[in-house]
Short mmCIF file of C-alpha atoms and ligand atoms in Angstrom, two decimals:
data_model
loop_
_atom_site.label_atom_id
_atom_site.label_comp_id
_atom_site.label_asym_id
_atom_site.label_seq_id
_atom_site.Cartn_x
_atom_site.Cartn_y
_atom_site.Cartn_z
CA UNK A 11 0.44 0.04 0.30
CA UNK A 12 1.16 3.44 -0.70
CA UNK A 13 1.54 5.97 1.98
CA UNK A 14 -0.56 7.62 0.29
CA UNK A 15 -3.95 5.15 0.34
CA UNK A 16 -2.76 4.50 3.55
CA UNK A 17 -2.92 7.90 4.93
CA UNK A 18 -6.60 7.94 2.36
CA UNK A 19 -7.78 4.68 4.55
CA UNK A 20 -6.36 6.03 8.11
CA UNK A 21 -8.49 9.16 7.58
CA UNK A 22 -11.51 7.30 6.16
CA UNK A 23 -11.15 5.09 9.70
CA UNK A 24 -11.00 8.50 11.49
CA UNK A 25 -7.50 8.51 12.74
CA UNK A 26 -5.82 10.83 13.83
CA UNK A 27 -3.43 12.06 11.26
CA UNK A 28 -2.26 15.44 12.44
CA UNK A 29 1.52 16.00 14.62
CA UNK A 30 0.93 12.47 16.27
CA UNK A 31 -0.51 10.05 13.01
CA UNK A 32 1.34 9.49 10.30
CA UNK A 33 3.70 12.65 10.75
CA UNK A 34 5.66 11.12 13.21
CA UNK A 35 6.67 8.27 11.40
CA UNK A 36 9.54 11.10 9.56
CA UNK A 37 9.79 13.71 12.59
CA UNK A 38 13.54 13.27 13.94
CA UNK A 39 12.86 15.43 17.39
CA UNK A 40 11.07 14.70 20.15
CA UNK A 41 7.31 16.25 19.94
CA UNK A 42 8.38 19.37 22.35
CA UNK A 43 8.50 23.14 21.91
CA UNK A 44 11.31 24.88 20.49
CA UNK A 45 13.00 24.42 16.55
CA UNK A 46 12.80 21.11 15.11
CA UNK A 47 16.62 19.53 14.79
CA UNK A 48 17.38 19.52 10.86
CA UNK A 49 19.98 16.99 9.88
CA UNK A 50 23.23 18.40 8.51
CA UNK A 51 21.73 17.95 4.19
CA UNK A 52 18.58 19.53 5.53
CA UNK A 53 20.81 22.82 6.81
CA UNK A 54 22.65 22.89 3.73
CA UNK A 55 19.44 22.54 1.66
CA UNK A 56 18.28 25.36 3.41
CA UNK A 57 20.71 27.89 4.06
CA UNK A 58 21.12 27.88 -0.44
CA UNK A 59 17.52 29.53 0.65
CA UNK A 60 18.19 32.44 2.10
CA UNK A 61 18.93 35.46 1.98
CA UNK A 62 18.02 37.85 -0.74
CA UNK A 63 20.92 38.34 -2.67
CA UNK A 64 21.40 42.44 -4.25
CA UNK A 65 19.88 42.06 -7.90
CA UNK A 66 21.94 40.80 -9.99
CA UNK A 67 22.95 43.43 -12.83
CA UNK A 68 21.85 44.51 -15.76
CA UNK A 69 23.96 44.85 -18.03
CA UNK A 70 21.11 46.43 -21.79
CA UNK A 71 19.88 48.98 -19.23
CA UNK A 72 22.41 51.21 -18.14
CA UNK A 73 19.13 53.41 -16.38
CA UNK A 74 18.33 50.10 -14.48
CA UNK A 75 19.98 51.55 -10.88
CA UNK A 76 19.69 55.55 -11.79
CA UNK A 77 17.03 56.35 -9.06
CA UNK A 78 15.91 59.49 -11.29
CA UNK A 79 15.45 56.88 -14.07
CA UNK A 80 13.15 55.38 -11.15
CA UNK A 81 10.93 57.81 -10.36
CA UNK A 82 9.83 59.06 -14.11
CA UNK A 83 9.10 54.52 -14.45
CA UNK A 84 6.58 55.35 -11.58
CA UNK A 85 5.29 58.19 -13.35
CA UNK A 86 4.49 55.95 -16.37
CA UNK A 87 3.77 52.71 -13.84
CA UNK A 88 0.84 54.77 -12.69
CA UNK A 89 -0.10 57.07 -15.34
CA UNK A 90 -3.90 55.81 -17.89
CA UNK A 91 -2.42 58.10 -20.79
CA UNK A 92 -0.14 54.85 -21.90
CA UNK A 93 -3.38 52.59 -22.62
CA UNK A 94 -5.87 53.60 -25.59
CA UNK A 95 -8.92 54.24 -23.92
CA UNK A 96 -6.40 55.88 -20.83
CA UNK A 97 -8.51 53.68 -19.13
CA UNK A 98 -5.83 51.61 -17.72
CA UNK A 99 -2.12 51.30 -16.64
CA UNK A 100 0.44 48.73 -15.94
CA UNK A 101 -1.27 48.81 -11.80
CA UNK A 102 -4.37 48.51 -13.16
CA UNK A 103 -2.95 44.51 -13.74
CA UNK A 104 -0.52 44.99 -11.93
CA UNK A 105 -2.15 46.52 -7.88
CA UNK A 106 0.21 46.94 -4.87
CA UNK A 107 -2.92 46.46 -3.30
CA UNK A 108 -3.20 42.44 -4.77
CA UNK A 109 0.15 41.48 -4.73
CA UNK A 110 0.84 43.34 -7.47
CA UNK A 111 -1.46 41.63 -9.34
CA UNK A 112 -4.58 41.54 -10.45
CA UNK A 113 -6.47 38.83 -7.79
CA UNK A 114 -8.34 37.53 -10.87
CA UNK A 115 -7.73 34.10 -12.47
CA UNK A 116 -6.74 35.62 -15.63
CA UNK A 117 -6.41 39.53 -16.27
CA UNK A 118 -8.93 41.46 -17.49
CA UNK A 119 -8.02 42.99 -21.25
CA UNK A 120 -9.69 45.71 -23.59
CA UNK A 121 -11.45 42.63 -25.05
CA UNK A 122 -11.89 39.83 -22.50
CA UNK A 123 -10.11 38.09 -20.23
CA UNK A 124 -6.38 36.71 -21.90
CA UNK A 125 -5.47 33.70 -21.46
CA UNK A 126 -3.15 34.12 -19.06
CA UNK A 127 -2.55 35.01 -15.14
CA UNK A 128 -0.86 38.16 -14.05
CA UNK A 129 2.01 37.39 -12.40
CA UNK A 130 2.82 39.73 -9.18
CA UNK A 131 6.30 42.20 -10.38
CA UNK A 132 7.71 41.24 -7.06
CA UNK A 133 10.93 40.28 -7.32
CA UNK A 134 11.24 40.25 -10.69
CA UNK A 135 14.43 42.61 -10.66
CA UNK A 136 15.32 39.19 -10.56
CA UNK A 137 14.04 37.08 -13.56
CA UNK A 138 16.13 35.61 -15.96
CA UNK A 139 12.96 35.56 -18.28
CA UNK A 140 10.05 36.89 -17.88
CA UNK A 141 6.76 36.35 -19.01
CA UNK A 142 5.13 32.61 -18.27
CA UNK A 143 6.63 31.40 -21.55
CA UNK A 144 10.33 33.47 -21.17
CA UNK A 145 9.25 35.88 -24.45
CA UNK A 146 11.24 38.85 -23.08
CA UNK A 147 15.15 39.23 -21.88
CA UNK A 148 15.21 41.69 -19.62
CA UNK A 149 12.18 43.97 -18.17
CA UNK A 150 12.37 47.11 -20.20
CA UNK A 151 12.23 44.10 -23.98
CA UNK A 152 8.31 43.29 -21.27
CA UNK A 153 7.29 46.08 -22.40
CA UNK A 154 5.94 46.94 -25.58
CA UNK A 155 3.69 43.33 -25.31
CA UNK A 156 1.08 45.13 -22.36
CA UNK A 157 1.77 48.50 -23.77
CA UNK A 158 1.18 46.83 -27.81
CA UNK A 159 -1.06 44.32 -27.57
CA UNK A 160 -4.00 44.92 -29.27
CA UNK A 161 -6.34 43.19 -25.60
CA UNK A 162 -4.07 45.19 -23.11
CA UNK A 163 -3.39 48.21 -23.53
CA UNK A 164 -4.01 49.55 -26.81
CA UNK A 165 -1.33 52.06 -27.11
CA UNK A 166 1.23 52.65 -30.18
CA UNK A 167 4.81 54.09 -29.87
CA UNK A 168 4.05 56.85 -31.57
CA UNK A 169 1.87 57.41 -29.83
CA UNK A 170 4.08 57.62 -27.00
CA UNK A 171 6.20 60.54 -28.35
CA UNK A 172 3.60 62.64 -28.79
CA UNK A 173 2.33 62.24 -25.40
CA UNK A 174 6.00 63.11 -23.95
CA UNK A 175 5.98 66.26 -26.14
CA UNK A 176 3.20 67.46 -25.15
CA UNK A 177 3.21 66.87 -21.33
CA UNK A 178 5.69 69.53 -20.43
CA UNK A 179 5.82 67.82 -16.89
CA UNK A 180 6.52 64.31 -18.42
CA UNK A 181 8.56 66.15 -21.10
CA UNK A 182 10.94 67.32 -18.86
CA UNK A 183 11.76 63.75 -16.80
CA UNK A 184 12.08 62.52 -20.65
CA UNK A 185 15.09 64.59 -21.26
CA UNK A 186 16.39 65.38 -18.10
CA UNK A 187 17.31 61.39 -18.33
CA UNK A 188 17.76 60.84 -21.88
CA UNK A 189 18.16 63.89 -23.72
CA UNK A 190 16.34 65.23 -26.04
CA UNK A 191 13.10 63.91 -28.09
CA UNK A 192 13.31 62.74 -31.73
CA UNK A 193 12.98 66.13 -33.87
CA UNK A 194 8.99 66.54 -35.07
CA UNK A 195 8.09 64.21 -31.33
CA UNK A 196 4.74 66.30 -31.48
CA UNK A 197 3.85 66.17 -35.49
CA UNK A 198 1.41 63.30 -35.88
CA UNK A 199 2.34 64.00 -39.39
CA UNK A 200 5.66 62.32 -38.37
CA UNK A 201 4.70 60.16 -35.47
CA UNK A 202 1.25 58.95 -37.05
CA UNK A 203 -1.71 58.40 -34.10
CA UNK A 204 -1.38 54.38 -34.01
CA UNK A 205 1.89 53.94 -35.29
CA UNK A 206 3.28 50.83 -34.45
CA UNK A 207 5.16 47.84 -35.94
CA UNK A 208 3.78 44.05 -35.20
CA UNK A 209 4.63 42.82 -32.05
CA UNK A 210 7.86 40.34 -32.68
CA UNK A 211 6.99 36.81 -33.94
CA UNK A 212 9.38 33.80 -35.69
CA UNK A 213 8.48 33.11 -39.22
CA UNK A 214 9.02 29.55 -40.32
CA UNK A 215 7.72 28.00 -42.92
CA UNK A 216 5.36 26.15 -41.31
CA UNK A 217 3.42 29.21 -40.01
CA UNK A 218 5.04 32.26 -41.78
CA UNK A 219 4.64 35.90 -39.93
CA UNK A 220 2.31 37.95 -42.37
CA UNK A 221 4.90 41.56 -43.47
CA UNK A 222 4.20 44.55 -42.26
CA UNK A 223 2.56 45.15 -45.77
CA UNK A 224 -0.09 42.64 -44.81
CA UNK A 225 -1.24 43.42 -42.33
CA UNK A 226 -1.55 47.22 -43.13
CA UNK A 227 -4.17 45.90 -44.86
CA UNK A 228 -6.78 45.28 -41.91
CA UNK A 229 -4.08 47.04 -38.61
CA UNK A 230 -4.65 50.79 -38.90
CA UNK A 231 -2.22 50.92 -36.44
CA UNK A 232 0.63 48.94 -38.35
CA UNK A 233 -0.93 51.27 -41.68
CA UNK A 234 0.80 53.91 -39.70
CA UNK A 235 3.61 52.86 -38.96
CA UNK A 236 4.46 51.45 -43.54
CA UNK A 237 3.49 55.43 -43.53
CA UNK A 238 6.73 56.70 -41.54
CA UNK A 239 9.93 57.31 -41.85
CA UNK A 240 12.67 54.83 -41.08
CA UNK A 241 15.03 57.44 -39.45
CA UNK A 242 11.12 58.45 -37.46
CA UNK A 243 10.05 54.76 -36.25
CA UNK A 244 13.53 54.27 -35.44
CA UNK A 245 13.26 57.13 -33.05
CA UNK A 246 10.16 56.26 -32.04
CA UNK A 247 11.68 52.88 -31.09
CA UNK A 248 13.93 54.38 -29.53
CA UNK A 249 11.75 56.49 -27.54
CA UNK A 250 9.83 53.62 -25.69
CA UNK A 251 12.85 51.80 -25.45
CA UNK A 252 13.90 54.34 -22.69
CA UNK A 253 10.73 54.45 -21.57
CA UNK A 254 10.86 50.96 -20.67
CA UNK A 255 14.60 50.79 -19.30
CA UNK A 256 12.87 53.49 -16.70
CA UNK A 257 10.48 51.44 -16.35
CA UNK A 258 12.88 47.81 -15.40
CA UNK A 259 14.33 51.28 -12.85
CA UNK A 260 10.68 51.10 -11.31
CA UNK A 261 9.84 47.59 -10.89
CA UNK A 262 13.92 47.00 -10.14
CA UNK A 263 12.44 48.51 -6.48
CA UNK A 264 9.26 45.97 -6.22
CA UNK A 265 11.37 43.88 -3.26
CA UNK A 266 9.90 43.69 -0.17
CA UNK A 267 11.64 42.98 3.37
CA UNK A 268 13.18 39.61 4.63
CA UNK A 269 10.71 36.62 5.21
CA UNK A 270 9.16 34.84 8.44
CA UNK A 271 11.31 32.01 6.62
CA UNK A 272 14.74 34.31 5.98
CA UNK A 273 14.67 35.05 9.53
CA UNK A 274 14.56 31.35 10.76
CA UNK A 275 17.49 30.95 8.31
CA UNK A 276 19.53 33.68 10.04
CA UNK A 277 18.54 32.08 13.28
CA UNK A 278 19.49 28.40 12.30
CA UNK A 279 22.32 29.83 10.61
CA UNK A 280 23.55 31.43 13.96
CA UNK A 281 21.94 28.59 16.19
CA UNK A 282 19.66 30.47 18.04
CA UNK A 283 16.29 28.84 18.57
CA UNK A 284 14.79 32.53 19.13
CA UNK A 285 14.78 33.62 15.90
CA UNK A 286 14.33 30.23 14.58
CA UNK A 287 11.19 30.83 16.21
CA UNK A 288 9.90 32.99 13.08
CA UNK A 289 8.73 29.94 11.98
CA UNK A 290 5.85 27.99 13.47
CA UNK A 291 6.48 24.90 13.78
CA UNK A 292 3.93 24.21 11.13
CA UNK A 293 6.09 25.64 8.85
CA UNK A 294 9.18 24.19 9.44
CA UNK A 295 7.78 20.80 9.59
CA UNK A 296 6.42 21.92 5.71
CA UNK A 297 9.93 23.35 5.74
CA UNK A 298 11.42 19.37 5.67
CA UNK A 299 8.64 18.48 2.93
CA UNK A 300 10.03 21.15 0.39
CA UNK A 301 13.42 20.69 0.89
CA UNK A 302 12.58 16.62 1.64
CA UNK A 303 10.21 14.70 0.47
CA UNK A 304 8.58 16.77 -1.52
CA UNK A 305 11.53 17.61 -3.96
CA UNK A 306 10.13 21.12 -4.05
CA UNK A 307 13.81 22.12 -4.45
CA UNK A 308 14.24 20.55 -7.24
CA UNK A 309 12.69 23.27 -9.56
CA UNK A 310 11.98 25.64 -6.71
CA UNK A 311 15.92 26.71 -5.32
CA UNK A 312 18.06 30.01 -4.96
CA UNK A 313 16.73 32.61 -2.38
CA UNK A 314 14.08 33.24 -5.63
CA UNK A 315 12.83 29.84 -4.45
CA UNK A 316 12.46 29.47 -8.41
CA UNK A 317 15.22 28.37 -10.60
CA UNK A 318 13.63 30.77 -13.51
CA UNK A 319 13.34 27.76 -15.53
CA UNK A 320 10.55 26.03 -17.28
CA UNK A 321 9.21 22.80 -16.68
CA UNK A 322 6.40 20.84 -18.30
CA UNK A 323 4.24 19.78 -14.51
CA UNK A 324 1.61 18.44 -16.23
CA UNK A 325 -1.22 20.73 -16.21
CA UNK A 326 -3.85 19.64 -18.16
CA UNK A 327 -5.66 22.57 -20.46
CA UNK A 328 -8.60 22.55 -19.30
CA UNK A 329 -12.75 22.32 -21.47
CA UNK A 330 -12.54 24.08 -24.03
CA UNK A 331 -9.56 26.71 -23.20
CA UNK A 332 -7.45 27.33 -26.20
CA UNK A 333 -4.09 26.00 -27.20
CA UNK A 334 -1.02 26.52 -25.68
CA UNK A 335 2.56 25.42 -26.50
CA UNK A 336 4.55 28.05 -23.50
CA UNK A 337 7.97 27.76 -24.12
CA UNK A 338 9.07 26.62 -27.25
CA UNK A 339 7.21 30.40 -28.64
CA UNK A 340 8.97 32.19 -25.99
CA UNK A 341 12.23 30.58 -27.16
CA UNK A 342 11.69 31.49 -30.55
CA UNK A 343 10.25 35.09 -29.31
CA UNK A 344 12.94 36.31 -27.88
CA UNK A 345 15.42 35.22 -30.58
CA UNK A 346 14.00 37.38 -33.28
CA UNK A 347 12.65 40.80 -30.64
CA UNK A 348 15.16 43.66 -31.71
CA UNK A 349 14.10 44.83 -28.46
CA UNK A 350 15.94 41.74 -26.58
CA UNK A 351 19.57 42.09 -25.36
CA UNK A 352 21.47 41.83 -28.60
CA UNK A 353 19.56 44.34 -30.09
CA UNK A 354 19.80 47.44 -31.41
CA UNK A 355 18.65 49.62 -27.90
CA UNK A 356 20.05 47.60 -26.24
CA UNK A 357 23.00 49.23 -23.51
CA UNK A 358 25.28 45.81 -24.18
CA UNK A 359 24.78 43.95 -26.97
CA UNK A 360 28.20 41.37 -26.51
CA UNK A 361 27.16 38.16 -26.42
CA UNK A 362 29.17 38.49 -23.42
CA UNK A 363 26.57 39.88 -21.44
CA UNK A 364 24.11 37.48 -22.90
CA UNK A 365 24.98 34.48 -23.61
CA UNK A 366 21.83 32.98 -22.08
CA UNK A 367 20.48 34.23 -25.55
CA UNK A 368 22.74 31.87 -27.32
CA UNK A 369 22.63 29.03 -26.34
CA UNK A 370 18.38 28.75 -26.27
CA UNK A 371 17.58 25.52 -27.84
CA UNK A 372 13.95 24.28 -28.11
CA UNK A 373 13.48 20.58 -29.01
CA UNK A 374 10.12 18.28 -28.18
CA UNK A 375 10.90 18.98 -23.85
CA UNK A 376 9.94 22.09 -23.91
CA UNK A 377 6.44 21.93 -25.08
CA UNK A 378 4.01 22.10 -22.62
CA UNK A 379 6.69 24.23 -20.23
CA UNK A 380 6.11 27.04 -17.90
CA UNK A 381 7.99 29.09 -16.01
CA UNK A 382 8.74 27.96 -12.48
CA UNK A 383 7.20 31.78 -10.29
CA UNK A 384 8.83 32.26 -7.11
CA UNK A 385 7.74 31.48 -4.65
CA UNK A 386 8.45 34.62 -1.97
CA UNK A 387 4.86 36.66 -1.79
CA UNK A 388 3.16 33.90 -3.62
CA UNK A 389 0.93 33.69 -0.43
CA UNK A 390 -0.32 37.56 -1.90
CA UNK A 391 -0.86 36.84 -5.36
CA UNK A 392 -3.69 33.88 -5.85
CA UNK A 393 -4.76 32.56 -7.72
CA UNK A 394 -2.22 30.20 -9.18
CA UNK A 395 -0.30 28.88 -12.41
CA UNK A 396 -0.05 30.35 -15.70
CA UNK A 397 -3.95 30.44 -16.06
CA UNK A 398 -4.89 30.75 -12.82
CA UNK A 399 -6.10 27.35 -12.04
CA UNK A 400 -5.92 27.17 -8.38
CA UNK A 401 -7.46 29.71 -6.03
CA UNK A 402 -5.53 28.66 -2.81
CA UNK A 403 -2.16 27.91 -2.61
CA UNK A 404 -3.37 24.60 -0.66
CA UNK A 405 -5.31 23.54 -4.05
CA UNK A 406 -1.70 23.72 -5.48
CA UNK A 407 -0.28 21.57 -2.83
CA UNK A 408 -2.82 18.96 -3.20
CA UNK A 409 -2.30 19.12 -7.54
CA UNK A 410 1.78 18.21 -6.50
CA UNK A 411 0.33 15.09 -4.22
CA UNK A 412 -2.27 13.62 -7.17
CA UNK A 413 -0.88 15.56 -10.39
CA UNK A 414 -3.93 14.38 -11.51
CA UNK A 415 -4.59 14.20 -15.51
CA UNK A 416 -1.55 14.78 -17.82
CA UNK A 417 -0.28 17.88 -20.75
CA UNK A 418 -2.78 18.08 -23.66
CA UNK A 419 1.77 18.82 -25.04
CA UNK A 420 4.63 17.64 -24.68
CA UNK A 421 5.43 15.65 -21.38
CA UNK A 422 5.08 16.03 -18.16
CA UNK A 423 9.09 16.70 -16.95
CA UNK A 424 10.26 12.71 -15.54
CA UNK A 425 11.22 13.86 -12.43
CA UNK A 426 8.37 14.82 -10.89
CA UNK A 427 6.58 11.87 -9.45
CA UNK A 428 2.91 12.11 -6.73
CA UNK A 429 4.43 13.58 -3.72
CA UNK A 430 2.30 11.28 -0.75
CA UNK A 431 1.48 14.08 1.58
CA UNK A 432 -0.71 13.66 4.36
CA UNK A 433 -3.61 16.08 5.39
CA UNK A 434 -1.39 17.22 8.30
CA UNK A 435 1.77 17.34 6.32
CA UNK A 436 -0.43 19.45 3.10
CA UNK A 437 -1.30 21.58 5.60
CA UNK A 438 1.94 22.55 7.11
CA UNK A 439 3.48 22.90 3.47
CA UNK A 440 0.95 24.99 3.05
CA UNK A 441 2.40 27.33 6.32
CA UNK A 442 5.62 27.13 5.11
CA UNK A 443 4.31 28.38 1.75
CA UNK A 444 2.60 31.44 3.39
CA UNK A 445 5.52 32.01 5.56
CA UNK A 446 7.34 33.44 2.40
CA UNK A 447 5.93 37.00 2.77
CA UNK A 448 7.76 39.84 3.12
CA UNK A 449 7.00 42.87 4.55
CA UNK A 450 5.79 44.91 2.22
CA UNK A 451 7.78 47.51 -0.02
CA UNK A 452 8.49 51.34 0.10
CA UNK A 453 4.48 52.94 0.29
CA UNK A 454 6.86 55.71 -1.44
CA UNK A 455 6.43 52.86 -4.54
CA UNK A 456 2.69 52.37 -3.70
CA UNK A 457 0.70 54.64 -5.13
CA UNK A 458 1.30 57.17 -8.20
CA UNK A 459 4.20 59.30 -7.94
CA UNK A 460 3.26 63.30 -7.85
CA UNK A 461 4.91 65.93 -10.44
CA UNK A 462 7.49 67.72 -8.41
CA UNK A 463 6.76 70.61 -6.73
CA UNK A 464 8.49 72.91 -9.43
CA UNK A 465 5.87 71.65 -12.31
C1 HEC B 501 -4.55 43.86 -19.32
C2 HEC B 501 -3.01 43.43 -17.88
C3 HEC B 501 -2.30 43.93 -18.06
C4 HEC B 501 -1.25 45.15 -17.69
C5 HEC B 501 -2.25 46.61 -18.25
C6 HEC B 501 -0.74 45.17 -18.18
N1 HEC B 501 0.20 43.48 -17.76
FE1 HEC B 501 2.34 43.01 -17.23
N2 HEC B 501 1.67 40.91 -17.42
C7 HEC B 501 -0.01 40.80 -17.71
C8 HEC B 501 0.12 39.71 -17.72
C9 HEC B 501 -1.80 38.21 -18.35
C10 HEC B 501 1.07 39.01 -17.83
C11 HEC B 501 1.34 37.05 -18.05
C12 HEC B 501 1.38 37.24 -19.64
C13 HEC B 501 2.36 36.20 -20.39
O1 HEC B 501 2.60 34.98 -19.47
O2 HEC B 501 2.05 35.03 -20.98
C14 HEC B 501 1.85 39.91 -17.61
C15 HEC B 501 3.57 40.06 -17.07
C16 HEC B 501 4.19 40.59 -16.64
C17 HEC B 501 5.81 40.71 -16.58
C18 HEC B 501 5.91 39.50 -16.65
C19 HEC B 501 6.75 39.24 -14.78
C20 HEC B 501 7.11 37.58 -15.00
O3 HEC B 501 7.19 37.33 -13.64
O4 HEC B 501 7.58 36.82 -15.49
C21 HEC B 501 5.67 41.94 -16.91
C22 HEC B 501 7.14 42.14 -15.92
C23 HEC B 501 4.88 42.66 -16.47
N3 HEC B 501 3.71 42.18 -16.72
C24 HEC B 501 4.67 44.04 -16.38
C25 HEC B 501 4.00 44.61 -16.47
C26 HEC B 501 4.45 46.48 -17.76
C27 HEC B 501 5.28 47.21 -16.99
C28 HEC B 501 3.12 46.92 -17.66
C29 HEC B 501 3.05 48.24 -18.15
C30 HEC B 501 3.44 49.02 -19.08
C31 HEC B 501 1.57 45.87 -17.62
N4 HEC B 501 2.65 45.00 -17.75
C32 HEC B 501 0.44 46.03 -17.82
C33 HEC B 501 -1.09 41.92 -17.69
C34 HEC B 501 -1.24 42.45 -17.67
C1 HEC B 502 9.84 19.32 -12.25
C2 HEC B 502 9.27 21.55 -11.75
C3 HEC B 502 8.51 21.32 -10.40
C4 HEC B 502 9.07 20.93 -9.04
C5 HEC B 502 9.17 19.39 -8.95
C6 HEC B 502 7.65 21.66 -7.93
N1 HEC B 502 7.65 22.75 -9.40
FE1 HEC B 502 6.13 24.14 -8.78
N2 HEC B 502 6.11 25.15 -10.14
C7 HEC B 502 7.03 24.67 -11.38
C8 HEC B 502 6.12 25.01 -12.61
C9 HEC B 502 6.52 24.93 -14.21
C10 HEC B 502 5.02 26.07 -12.45
C11 HEC B 502 4.08 27.17 -13.14
C12 HEC B 502 3.40 26.05 -13.80
C13 HEC B 502 2.58 26.38 -15.01
O1 HEC B 502 1.94 27.82 -13.96
O2 HEC B 502 2.11 26.13 -15.83
C14 HEC B 502 5.39 25.79 -10.66
C15 HEC B 502 4.58 26.99 -9.45
C16 HEC B 502 4.18 26.55 -8.23
C17 HEC B 502 3.18 27.41 -7.87
C18 HEC B 502 2.52 28.11 -7.89
C19 HEC B 502 3.16 29.73 -7.50
C20 HEC B 502 2.09 31.09 -8.96
O3 HEC B 502 2.81 31.75 -8.53
O4 HEC B 502 1.66 30.44 -9.19
C21 HEC B 502 3.43 27.02 -5.73
C22 HEC B 502 2.99 27.44 -5.26
C23 HEC B 502 4.45 26.02 -6.25
N3 HEC B 502 5.05 25.65 -7.91
C24 HEC B 502 5.25 24.81 -5.03
C25 HEC B 502 5.34 23.76 -5.15
C26 HEC B 502 5.19 22.75 -4.07
C27 HEC B 502 5.18 23.34 -2.89
C28 HEC B 502 6.47 21.53 -4.88
C29 HEC B 502 6.60 20.31 -4.14
C30 HEC B 502 5.87 19.53 -3.68
C31 HEC B 502 6.64 22.22 -5.90
N4 HEC B 502 5.79 23.13 -6.88
C32 HEC B 502 7.30 21.34 -7.13
C33 HEC B 502 7.47 23.70 -11.30
C34 HEC B 502 7.76 22.47 -10.32
#
């Protein structure tokens, strides 16, 4: 009989499976108050999970750590004028009050629900790849997608140029950071209303991407772009890339303070029982499962509790949902994105700064894979998974216990096996995930920035 069945049988018989039941089969310490005694092996794994190191360097954005750029980025982040109807900003789907997400299973766009869940932006400065499929290689390259996608903000880079040109305060901030706006920035004959290029899209013989001319026949924004001069198009893309770099500088500041778990690990290192008390005994038992028989650290490792890589964990497509290949589309798209780290708008175009792009290959094993999200602060950004299918952390844990269904494409990663947990252990693992909640980011970042007094 497997442990899972045993647990189920005991449960059905009304047996106690809490602290003294099956749990105690695994525990190596007497039932007493105070911290659990972790083995040397457990201790060494746990210490790789905390503390959070400083942010990684961001070579492709020379303003990444510039405080003035972060302030300008904050203004743009909360500014609804960066949407076609003026009714939504980045904060509409990444709201500070909702864990920098939106509380919805799938984001609500201009034309109804999108196909994916809005990730929290907390710790986004640590991510190697952005989006569930990793189709952007930096936070600044990410911005074009929500900004110009007709289903999201429906805005256009040519309109961004004219907005900056006519708003004296935005213009001053922009020009102090990046130098003068392009010549003719206010001229709608040059920076044509709605003018935007098609979003990056790979082309191959089986699935050729339509040309700009073809797209311009049905999309007025692409027609406007086609009508712009080569030089003005480049200038508009440069303005967008710089505004995006400022937004990245803002997003890099969205790092919560230490969590109960971090205080616990500090205590573990210093052999300080009081500090270890920051984590309840239940959460400590959950931690033992996380690094032990749960195998969660296989994919959720490093201080981010995510390797930032992509895995197929076998989430079946819900009935009626569209087909979504995940990672292969991300790989093919980031390679052709003019805003990637090797592109003309990057501040570090050499391979040495962008090796992660160089070795990017897709094969059948990447089908159906999505990014393993950071588990830090997951407690404040329900619902979960790329399609928001699970409402609570407990539902997520129950998924790993059973691994129901089969993925629609590709295959589930072979290292992922059902984790036999009893009811008490499920609650322990949830308590551990809850303990990864850090203290909120600076209040100043959680609201729109007022223009400075001299405006
Ligand atoms: C309509 C809702 C919506 C708006 C508006 C929106 N986003 Fe998002 N955002 C999403 C969704 C949904 C995803 C995930 C999409 C995917 O992975 O394909 C996402 C993903 C992201 C990510 C990737 C995070 C990660 O960990 O991979 C970042 C960063 C981000 N958005 C920043 C922004 C910024 C900056 C803006 C404003 C320019 C913005 N978003 C506007 C819904 C939105
Ligand atoms: C084989 C790699 C792998 C293993 C092992 C793994 N995960 Fe995950 N985890 C992922 C991936 C990939 C996702 C995102 C999947 C998606 O949305 O399609 C994810 C998503 C999650 C989420 C949702 C986070 C969010 O913000 O949406 C939680 C919570 C989570 N995992 C917890 C765990 C726990 C607890 C364990 C151990 C029982 C575990 N994971 C084991 C790869 C893994």
